[in-house]
Amino acid sequence: MKYKHVAFYSIIIYLASVLWLRFFAGHIFTFQYDHEPVFLFTREYILTQLTLSGGLSELMARFIMQFYVNPWLGAGVLSLMIMLLLVFAWQLTKQHIGITLLFWVVVLAFITIPTGNIAILIALYAVIKTLAVEQKFQSPTGIWLFRFIAVPLLLLIAGSWVWLYVICVSLRHVLQTRKMSGLVAGFLGASLLFALLSYRFLWVISPHMFFLGLFPFDSLTGIVLTFTVLLIIFYFTLPKFNHKNVTIIFSVIAGIVLIVITVINLTNPQRTTERWRGYLKTEHYSDVIAEAKKTSSLNRIQTLYVNYALAKDDQLFDTMFSFPQMYGTDGLLPNPHRGITTRNIDEFWFIGEFYYEIGYFDKAYRIACDQLVFHGVTPYYTKLMIKCLLAEGHVNSANKYLYLMEHTLFHRKWAQRYGVITHDQNMYLKEFASVLRFRSTKKKIISYDPSANLLTALERQPVNPLAFSYLCVWNLLEKNPAFLVDNVWVLRELGYSTLPRHYQEALLLYQISHPNETISLEGIKSNRDVVMEFIDFGNKFSQDKKPVYSIYKSMFDGSYLLYWFFTTNFEETS
Amino acid sequence: MKKIIFCLIGIALFFSACSLIDSDAKEISQLACIYPDYQQLTIPPNIAPLNFIIQEEGVRYKVRFSDTGGQNFTVSSRNGKIHIPLKKWAKLLDANKGGDITLNMYVKHGGRWFHYYPVTHHIAMDPIDPYLSYRLIHPQTGSWKKMGIYQRDLRSFKETTIIENSTLDNSCVNCHHVAANDGNNFMFHVRAGQAGGTYISRDDEIQKISPEIYDLYNSVGYAWWHPNGRFIVFSTNSVNGRDVNQQSIHLINGADSKSDLLVYDIDNNAFYTDSLVFNSKYWESYPTWAPDGKTIYYCRARAIDAKDHDDLTHIQYNLMKVEFDIETHTWSTPETVIDAVSMNRSIAFPRISPDGRFLMYTLYDYGVFSIFRRISDLAMYNISKQETQMLDMINTPETDSYHSWSSNGKWVVFTSKYPDGECGRPYIAPVNTQTGRVSKAFILPQKDPTFYSRFILSYNLPELYHTPNTFSPYSLVKATQQPGIPATVKKGPGTESYHKKKTEKTSLWRAG
């Protein structure tokens, strides 16, 4: 095939990859951008990575991932890598279209796993490219010399993927010569020695890491990817198939796989979660609410995000129970450390953001720190940490993290701006005005119990709209209306002239069980419609011997009363 | 011949340039602002170059290092970073033991050179132990992933890894200690996982033990080797919980639910204790062996059933001493050395000078984590005179805590969270062995002078020693794969005299 054809098909593959990634797998960019370490343009960082076996592929992966800051940019850069990978795979398989197509689809499938490590693709690229280059050598001396040089280089670039290359070339040689020569044995021995050196003789600790370190055996897609690569190499090793039939078979398989992964991606709840997080980040709260209205069921993270969007859009007290609240307080403000193995990073994002916003910087800082310790210097959490430190006045500490952000491609300006803030009191006050007014200077315990934290925040500054609405709603979910009864005055301070729907429902429920108590409404008007609905509900409920949830839902949809009377077990209402 | 002429011309031009600076530079009567603060110090003759950055505005920088004997060299820079050549520096220090060296700093700004007031360093006669081990960990220790114990050669910038937890299933590695400043006798703990246990390395042989202290503890904590290298005194602690009720967001605090003392005989794999130091009435912790090999200094707090955060303020330790006979394994009656509680204070990390005359300790307000108390300061206790002096020359507004003596008693290393309040940094200070006074401390030098302003890990538990640790990662890995040798109490009070193991966690506070 002529080069212009290669260029033409490459462009087609590139564009197809860009569009597919952007429209069917955009969530991976959001996810990885938030949770993967950012590439740092510092000598220490680069050298540290390079000294690790397979460190170059990790380094290049992080370089590519920094472009995920924009989904289009991310798709563009990632597609470029895929295109190059395919060109070399195509060369290696002696221009076999079927296998190349299948490989393309499998690569797409693999990178749409949010935790899929694209360093694997780079490692693959290195192995395939090495095999492709190797074919150009004619003399046996030249080829073996090349192989002895290639192994240590591949160890540096691709880590344990080197074994794919070593096994492949050894097998090929044995099959071609039909004997196990001393040269092959020497090559295998030398490869092992190189690997031992590369792993600083620590391979005994973890043979798995040594031989299979970068192999993605932790996911089905990863396994499929590995086997596809083996297929390519097998084809390269034993090219005795019927070219035409194989092309047809693999093209059909590729088509089917593409359809399957597209459907999977379209129905993947994470796709929704990541998109909603994008809305929240850009303060498009109404978009989250609008999409949630069209969704019949919400998972826990989605419930968290919807409740947050409602709070930010000032609708939490009025429409919260129009959305399924099947996770109780865990769907409102969970404790991220509730279990040793619990590390839901989508949840961490929300909790960090929430605590920062209510002026509880200690907690937000710890969330950010936790992420830093576990995932490295991720842009979002590092910025959160800087903001918390600056808000608390820890300029020297913040400077350390600002330095890191200054050595990134896309966050440099942000860091420079915050660097100025550290010296400029007016800019500081302007930047942190929205959160500093809630800052607690009182002694406090940062608890695992979110409601205790909310209470502490409010003890310092009761007029903290987000903290107050969350604590009220927490008590609604816990069916404890007494808290709301005691704090109507805060509602007045927050500027409410009419009682919000759920707040009023809670007061009415309390009044029923405490008929002798007078609830002061602090001059806030009650809503007559809510009272009428309450009476209707009460009348019907008292007459029904066996109340049926679905009937009540059709009549009183969105009412807190439904939650109050029908939710004894969070699974039931679902 | 031409080359020689060119070289001579170059040299002549160089010296003329220098003299031009000297004569034409405008004199500034103040010290130049430099980072780190390496101004007017007493430094060991074997310390690595004190690289620094001149923080004065300028386009060219020159520093001339000289002594009174005429030895000198100049370091130039365009960004203010002064990287001192290692060999020239070492030669200069070696030639000036007991004397002074002078740093003349020149800054070119606005087309003119400025000469700042010279910095003078006094070079001590006595060297510092050339090796320093420390743990590097993120300061928010509530969670961890990567951590390790490293060894720094103080004569250069060479840092080697002793152990990294990436080889130990990411378990927590902590509380290491070396025997009598000899890095060959080294111990540390690994918490949890298959590798969990206490590792004791003597002359390259690593032994892994799994302590089983009745049914009360399955690990040991703070450690101190006996001077003979055969015994180790341990505290064994059961941490109740953590609390973050602090003034700063960087800090946490906590309490034990119980802690006691034991002596471990390495040769016989046996623990020895007594109800005097192993009881339910007190918490015993932070033990250290006096150089005489008989007396153990430690800290003791009244045991409380801490239920909430306010109870933490009642956790305060006194400094105690007790004698342990290594032949008969008997303990004397503990005596109070410093009654800190009566002063509403608490003591941690007693460390005795090698000559046995002074005891350096951390003085703070309450709790078990002095390294997280901003109020923590260092103090020196004169054992014979029974007097304490606060070490104001080295104490800072931030946490000043964990410390270690050089084997000649002339130097101490300690961690201070100054200036950022978040990360512990190792500082070195000279000690007057007659008075116990310390002089101005300086931060451990790094190749890049801006290192500390961007390094986000904390230096933890610095320990000085004269002989390097040499056990290989391979032998360590081999040891981790062996099951730990069960080590039990051979002589002690028995469990009946002690509170039963608590089946439920009593913690009412936890780190958020």
Short mmCIF file of N, CA and C in Angstrom, two decimals, chain A residues 466-547:
data_model
loop_
_atom_site.label_atom_id
_atom_site.label_comp_id
_atom_site.label_asym_id
_atom_site.label_seq_id
_atom_site.Cartn_x
_atom_site.Cartn_y
_atom_site.Cartn_z
N LEU A 466 -25.64 26.68 53.12
CA LEU A 466 -25.44 25.32 52.66
C LEU A 466 -25.38 24.34 53.83
N ALA A 467 -24.62 24.72 54.85
CA ALA A 467 -24.50 23.83 56.03
C ALA A 467 -25.86 23.67 56.70
N PHE A 468 -26.60 24.78 56.80
CA PHE A 468 -27.90 24.72 57.47
C PHE A 468 -28.87 23.84 56.69
N SER A 469 -28.95 24.06 55.38
CA SER A 469 -29.90 23.26 54.60
C SER A 469 -29.53 21.79 54.66
N TYR A 470 -28.23 21.50 54.65
CA TYR A 470 -27.82 20.09 54.71
C TYR A 470 -28.15 19.46 56.05
N LEU A 471 -27.96 20.22 57.13
CA LEU A 471 -28.25 19.64 58.44
C LEU A 471 -29.76 19.45 58.62
N CYS A 472 -30.53 20.39 58.09
CA CYS A 472 -32.00 20.23 58.15
C CYS A 472 -32.42 18.99 57.37
N VAL A 473 -31.89 18.89 56.19
CA VAL A 473 -32.28 17.77 55.34
C VAL A 473 -31.78 16.45 55.93
N TRP A 474 -30.61 16.50 56.55
CA TRP A 474 -30.09 15.32 57.25
C TRP A 474 -31.14 14.85 58.27
N ASN A 475 -31.68 15.82 59.03
CA ASN A 475 -32.67 15.48 60.03
C ASN A 475 -33.99 15.03 59.41
N LEU A 476 -34.30 15.56 58.25
CA LEU A 476 -35.50 15.08 57.54
C LEU A 476 -35.31 13.61 57.17
N LEU A 477 -34.13 13.31 56.65
CA LEU A 477 -33.86 11.93 56.24
C LEU A 477 -33.81 10.98 57.44
N GLU A 478 -33.40 11.52 58.57
CA GLU A 478 -33.35 10.73 59.80
C GLU A 478 -34.70 10.75 60.54
N LYS A 479 -35.66 11.46 59.95
CA LYS A 479 -37.01 11.60 60.53
C LYS A 479 -36.96 12.23 61.93
N ASN A 480 -36.24 13.30 62.01
CA ASN A 480 -36.11 14.01 63.27
C ASN A 480 -36.52 15.47 63.07
N PRO A 481 -37.83 15.73 63.02
CA PRO A 481 -38.28 17.10 62.70
C PRO A 481 -38.00 18.10 63.83
N ALA A 482 -37.67 17.61 65.02
CA ALA A 482 -37.45 18.52 66.15
C ALA A 482 -36.36 19.54 65.84
N PHE A 483 -35.34 19.09 65.12
CA PHE A 483 -34.25 20.01 64.79
C PHE A 483 -34.78 21.18 63.96
N LEU A 484 -35.68 20.87 63.05
CA LEU A 484 -36.21 21.93 62.19
C LEU A 484 -37.11 22.87 62.98
N VAL A 485 -37.82 22.29 63.96
CA VAL A 485 -38.70 23.11 64.81
C VAL A 485 -37.87 24.15 65.57
N ASP A 486 -36.73 23.69 66.07
CA ASP A 486 -35.89 24.57 66.89
C ASP A 486 -35.17 25.65 66.08
N ASN A 487 -35.12 25.48 64.80
CA ASN A 487 -34.26 26.38 64.02
C ASN A 487 -34.99 27.17 62.94
N VAL A 488 -36.25 27.42 63.18
CA VAL A 488 -37.00 28.22 62.21
C VAL A 488 -36.40 29.62 62.10
N TRP A 489 -35.84 30.08 63.22
CA TRP A 489 -35.26 31.44 63.24
C TRP A 489 -34.12 31.59 62.24
N VAL A 490 -33.41 30.50 62.01
CA VAL A 490 -32.30 30.57 61.03
C VAL A 490 -32.88 30.78 59.63
N LEU A 491 -34.01 30.12 59.43
CA LEU A 491 -34.69 30.27 58.13
C LEU A 491 -35.04 31.75 57.90
N ARG A 492 -35.49 32.37 58.97
CA ARG A 492 -35.81 33.80 58.87
C ARG A 492 -34.54 34.61 58.57
N GLU A 493 -33.46 34.26 59.29
CA GLU A 493 -32.20 34.97 59.05
C GLU A 493 -31.71 34.79 57.62
N LEU A 494 -32.05 33.65 57.05
CA LEU A 494 -31.61 33.39 55.68
C LEU A 494 -32.50 34.08 54.65
N GLY A 495 -33.55 34.74 55.13
CA GLY A 495 -34.37 35.56 54.23
C GLY A 495 -35.61 34.88 53.69
N TYR A 496 -35.99 33.76 54.27
CA TYR A 496 -37.21 33.08 53.79
C TYR A 496 -38.44 33.85 54.28
N SER A 497 -39.41 34.10 53.40
CA SER A 497 -40.67 34.73 53.84
C SER A 497 -41.79 33.69 53.93
N THR A 498 -41.63 32.60 53.18
CA THR A 498 -42.61 31.51 53.23
C THR A 498 -41.87 30.22 53.55
N LEU A 499 -42.52 29.37 54.34
CA LEU A 499 -41.88 28.10 54.70
C LEU A 499 -41.71 27.24 53.45
N PRO A 500 -40.54 26.69 53.24
CA PRO A 500 -40.38 25.75 52.11
C PRO A 500 -41.22 24.49 52.36
N ARG A 501 -41.53 23.82 51.29
CA ARG A 501 -42.47 22.70 51.35
C ARG A 501 -42.06 21.62 52.37
N HIS A 502 -40.86 21.09 52.23
CA HIS A 502 -40.47 19.97 53.11
C HIS A 502 -40.28 20.44 54.55
N TYR A 503 -39.84 21.66 54.69
CA TYR A 503 -39.67 22.21 56.04
C TYR A 503 -41.02 22.27 56.74
N GLN A 504 -42.01 22.76 55.98
CA GLN A 504 -43.34 22.89 56.56
C GLN A 504 -43.93 21.51 56.87
N GLU A 505 -43.70 20.57 55.98
CA GLU A 505 -44.20 19.21 56.21
C GLU A 505 -43.62 18.64 57.51
N ALA A 506 -42.35 18.91 57.73
CA ALA A 506 -41.70 18.41 58.95
C ALA A 506 -42.32 19.06 60.19
N LEU A 507 -42.59 20.36 60.10
CA LEU A 507 -43.19 21.05 61.24
C LEU A 507 -44.59 20.48 61.53
N LEU A 508 -45.33 20.23 60.47
CA LEU A 508 -46.67 19.67 60.64
C LEU A 508 -46.62 18.28 61.28
N LEU A 509 -45.67 17.50 60.83
CA LEU A 509 -45.53 16.15 61.41
C LEU A 509 -45.18 16.24 62.89
N TYR A 510 -44.34 17.21 63.21
CA TYR A 510 -43.95 17.39 64.61
C TYR A 510 -45.16 17.83 65.44
N GLN A 511 -45.92 18.73 64.86
CA GLN A 511 -47.09 19.26 65.56
C GLN A 511 -48.11 18.16 65.88
N ILE A 512 -48.23 17.22 64.95
CA ILE A 512 -49.16 16.11 65.16
C ILE A 512 -48.75 15.30 66.39
N SER A 513 -47.46 15.06 66.50
CA SER A 513 -47.00 14.24 67.63
C SER A 513 -46.81 15.06 68.90
N HIS A 514 -46.80 16.38 68.79
CA HIS A 514 -46.67 17.24 69.98
C HIS A 514 -47.77 18.30 69.94
N PRO A 515 -49.00 17.87 70.13
CA PRO A 515 -50.14 18.81 69.95
C PRO A 515 -50.15 19.96 70.96
N ASN A 516 -49.50 19.77 72.10
CA ASN A 516 -49.54 20.83 73.11
C ASN A 516 -48.47 21.90 72.94
N GLU A 517 -47.57 21.63 72.05
CA GLU A 517 -46.48 22.59 71.83
C GLU A 517 -46.85 23.60 70.77
N THR A 518 -46.38 24.84 70.97
CA THR A 518 -46.61 25.86 69.95
C THR A 518 -45.31 26.10 69.22
N ILE A 519 -45.39 25.96 67.94
CA ILE A 519 -44.18 26.17 67.13
C ILE A 519 -44.17 27.62 66.65
N SER A 520 -43.11 28.30 66.98
CA SER A 520 -43.01 29.68 66.53
C SER A 520 -42.49 29.70 65.09
N LEU A 521 -43.22 30.36 64.23
CA LEU A 521 -42.81 30.44 62.82
C LEU A 521 -41.96 31.67 62.55
N GLU A 522 -41.67 32.43 63.59
CA GLU A 522 -40.75 33.58 63.47
C GLU A 522 -41.20 34.55 62.38
N GLY A 523 -42.50 34.64 62.19
CA GLY A 523 -43.01 35.59 61.20
C GLY A 523 -42.99 35.07 59.77
N ILE A 524 -42.59 33.82 59.61
CA ILE A 524 -42.55 33.25 58.24
C ILE A 524 -43.92 32.65 57.94
N LYS A 525 -44.39 32.95 56.74
CA LYS A 525 -45.72 32.46 56.37
C LYS A 525 -45.69 30.98 56.04
N SER A 526 -46.81 30.32 56.34
CA SER A 526 -46.91 28.92 55.92
C SER A 526 -47.61 28.88 54.58
N ASN A 527 -47.44 27.76 53.91
CA ASN A 527 -48.03 27.59 52.58
C ASN A 527 -49.33 26.80 52.71
N ARG A 528 -50.42 27.40 52.27
CA ARG A 528 -51.73 26.78 52.44
C ARG A 528 -51.83 25.46 51.66
N ASP A 529 -51.24 25.42 50.49
CA ASP A 529 -51.30 24.21 49.67
C ASP A 529 -50.66 23.02 50.37
N VAL A 530 -49.59 23.31 51.07
CA VAL A 530 -48.88 22.23 51.77
C VAL A 530 -49.77 21.70 52.91
N VAL A 531 -50.44 22.64 53.58
CA VAL A 531 -51.34 22.24 54.67
C VAL A 531 -52.46 21.37 54.13
N MET A 532 -53.03 21.78 53.00
CA MET A 532 -54.15 21.03 52.41
C MET A 532 -53.68 19.62 52.00
N GLU A 533 -52.53 19.59 51.41
CA GLU A 533 -51.99 18.29 50.98
C GLU A 533 -51.75 17.39 52.20
N PHE A 534 -51.26 18.01 53.26
CA PHE A 534 -50.99 17.27 54.50
C PHE A 534 -52.29 16.67 55.05
N ILE A 535 -53.36 17.48 55.03
CA ILE A 535 -54.65 17.01 55.55
C ILE A 535 -55.18 15.88 54.67
N ASP A 536 -55.09 16.08 53.36
CA ASP A 536 -55.56 15.04 52.43
C ASP A 536 -54.82 13.73 52.67
N PHE A 537 -53.52 13.88 52.79
CA PHE A 537 -52.68 12.69 53.00
C PHE A 537 -53.09 12.00 54.30
N GLY A 538 -53.25 12.82 55.35
CA GLY A 538 -53.58 12.28 56.67
C GLY A 538 -54.92 11.57 56.66
N ASN A 539 -55.88 12.19 56.02
CA ASN A 539 -57.21 11.58 55.97
C ASN A 539 -57.16 10.23 55.25
N LYS A 540 -56.50 10.24 54.14
CA LYS A 540 -56.46 9.00 53.35
C LYS A 540 -55.69 7.92 54.11
N PHE A 541 -54.59 8.33 54.70
CA PHE A 541 -53.72 7.37 55.37
C PHE A 541 -54.42 6.76 56.59
N SER A 542 -55.19 7.61 57.29
CA SER A 542 -55.86 7.09 58.50
C SER A 542 -57.00 6.15 58.13
N GLN A 543 -57.54 6.31 56.93
CA GLN A 543 -58.65 5.44 56.54
C GLN A 543 -58.18 4.15 55.88
N ASP A 544 -57.01 4.21 55.25
CA ASP A 544 -56.50 3.03 54.54
C ASP A 544 -56.04 1.97 55.53
N LYS A 545 -56.57 0.78 55.32
CA LYS A 545 -56.08 -0.30 56.19
C LYS A 545 -54.73 -0.80 55.70
N LYS A 546 -54.59 -0.81 54.39
CA LYS A 546 -53.33 -1.29 53.82
C LYS A 546 -52.86 -0.30 52.76
N PRO A 547 -52.19 0.78 53.20
CA PRO A 547 -51.77 1.80 52.23
C PRO A 547 -50.79 1.23 51.20
#
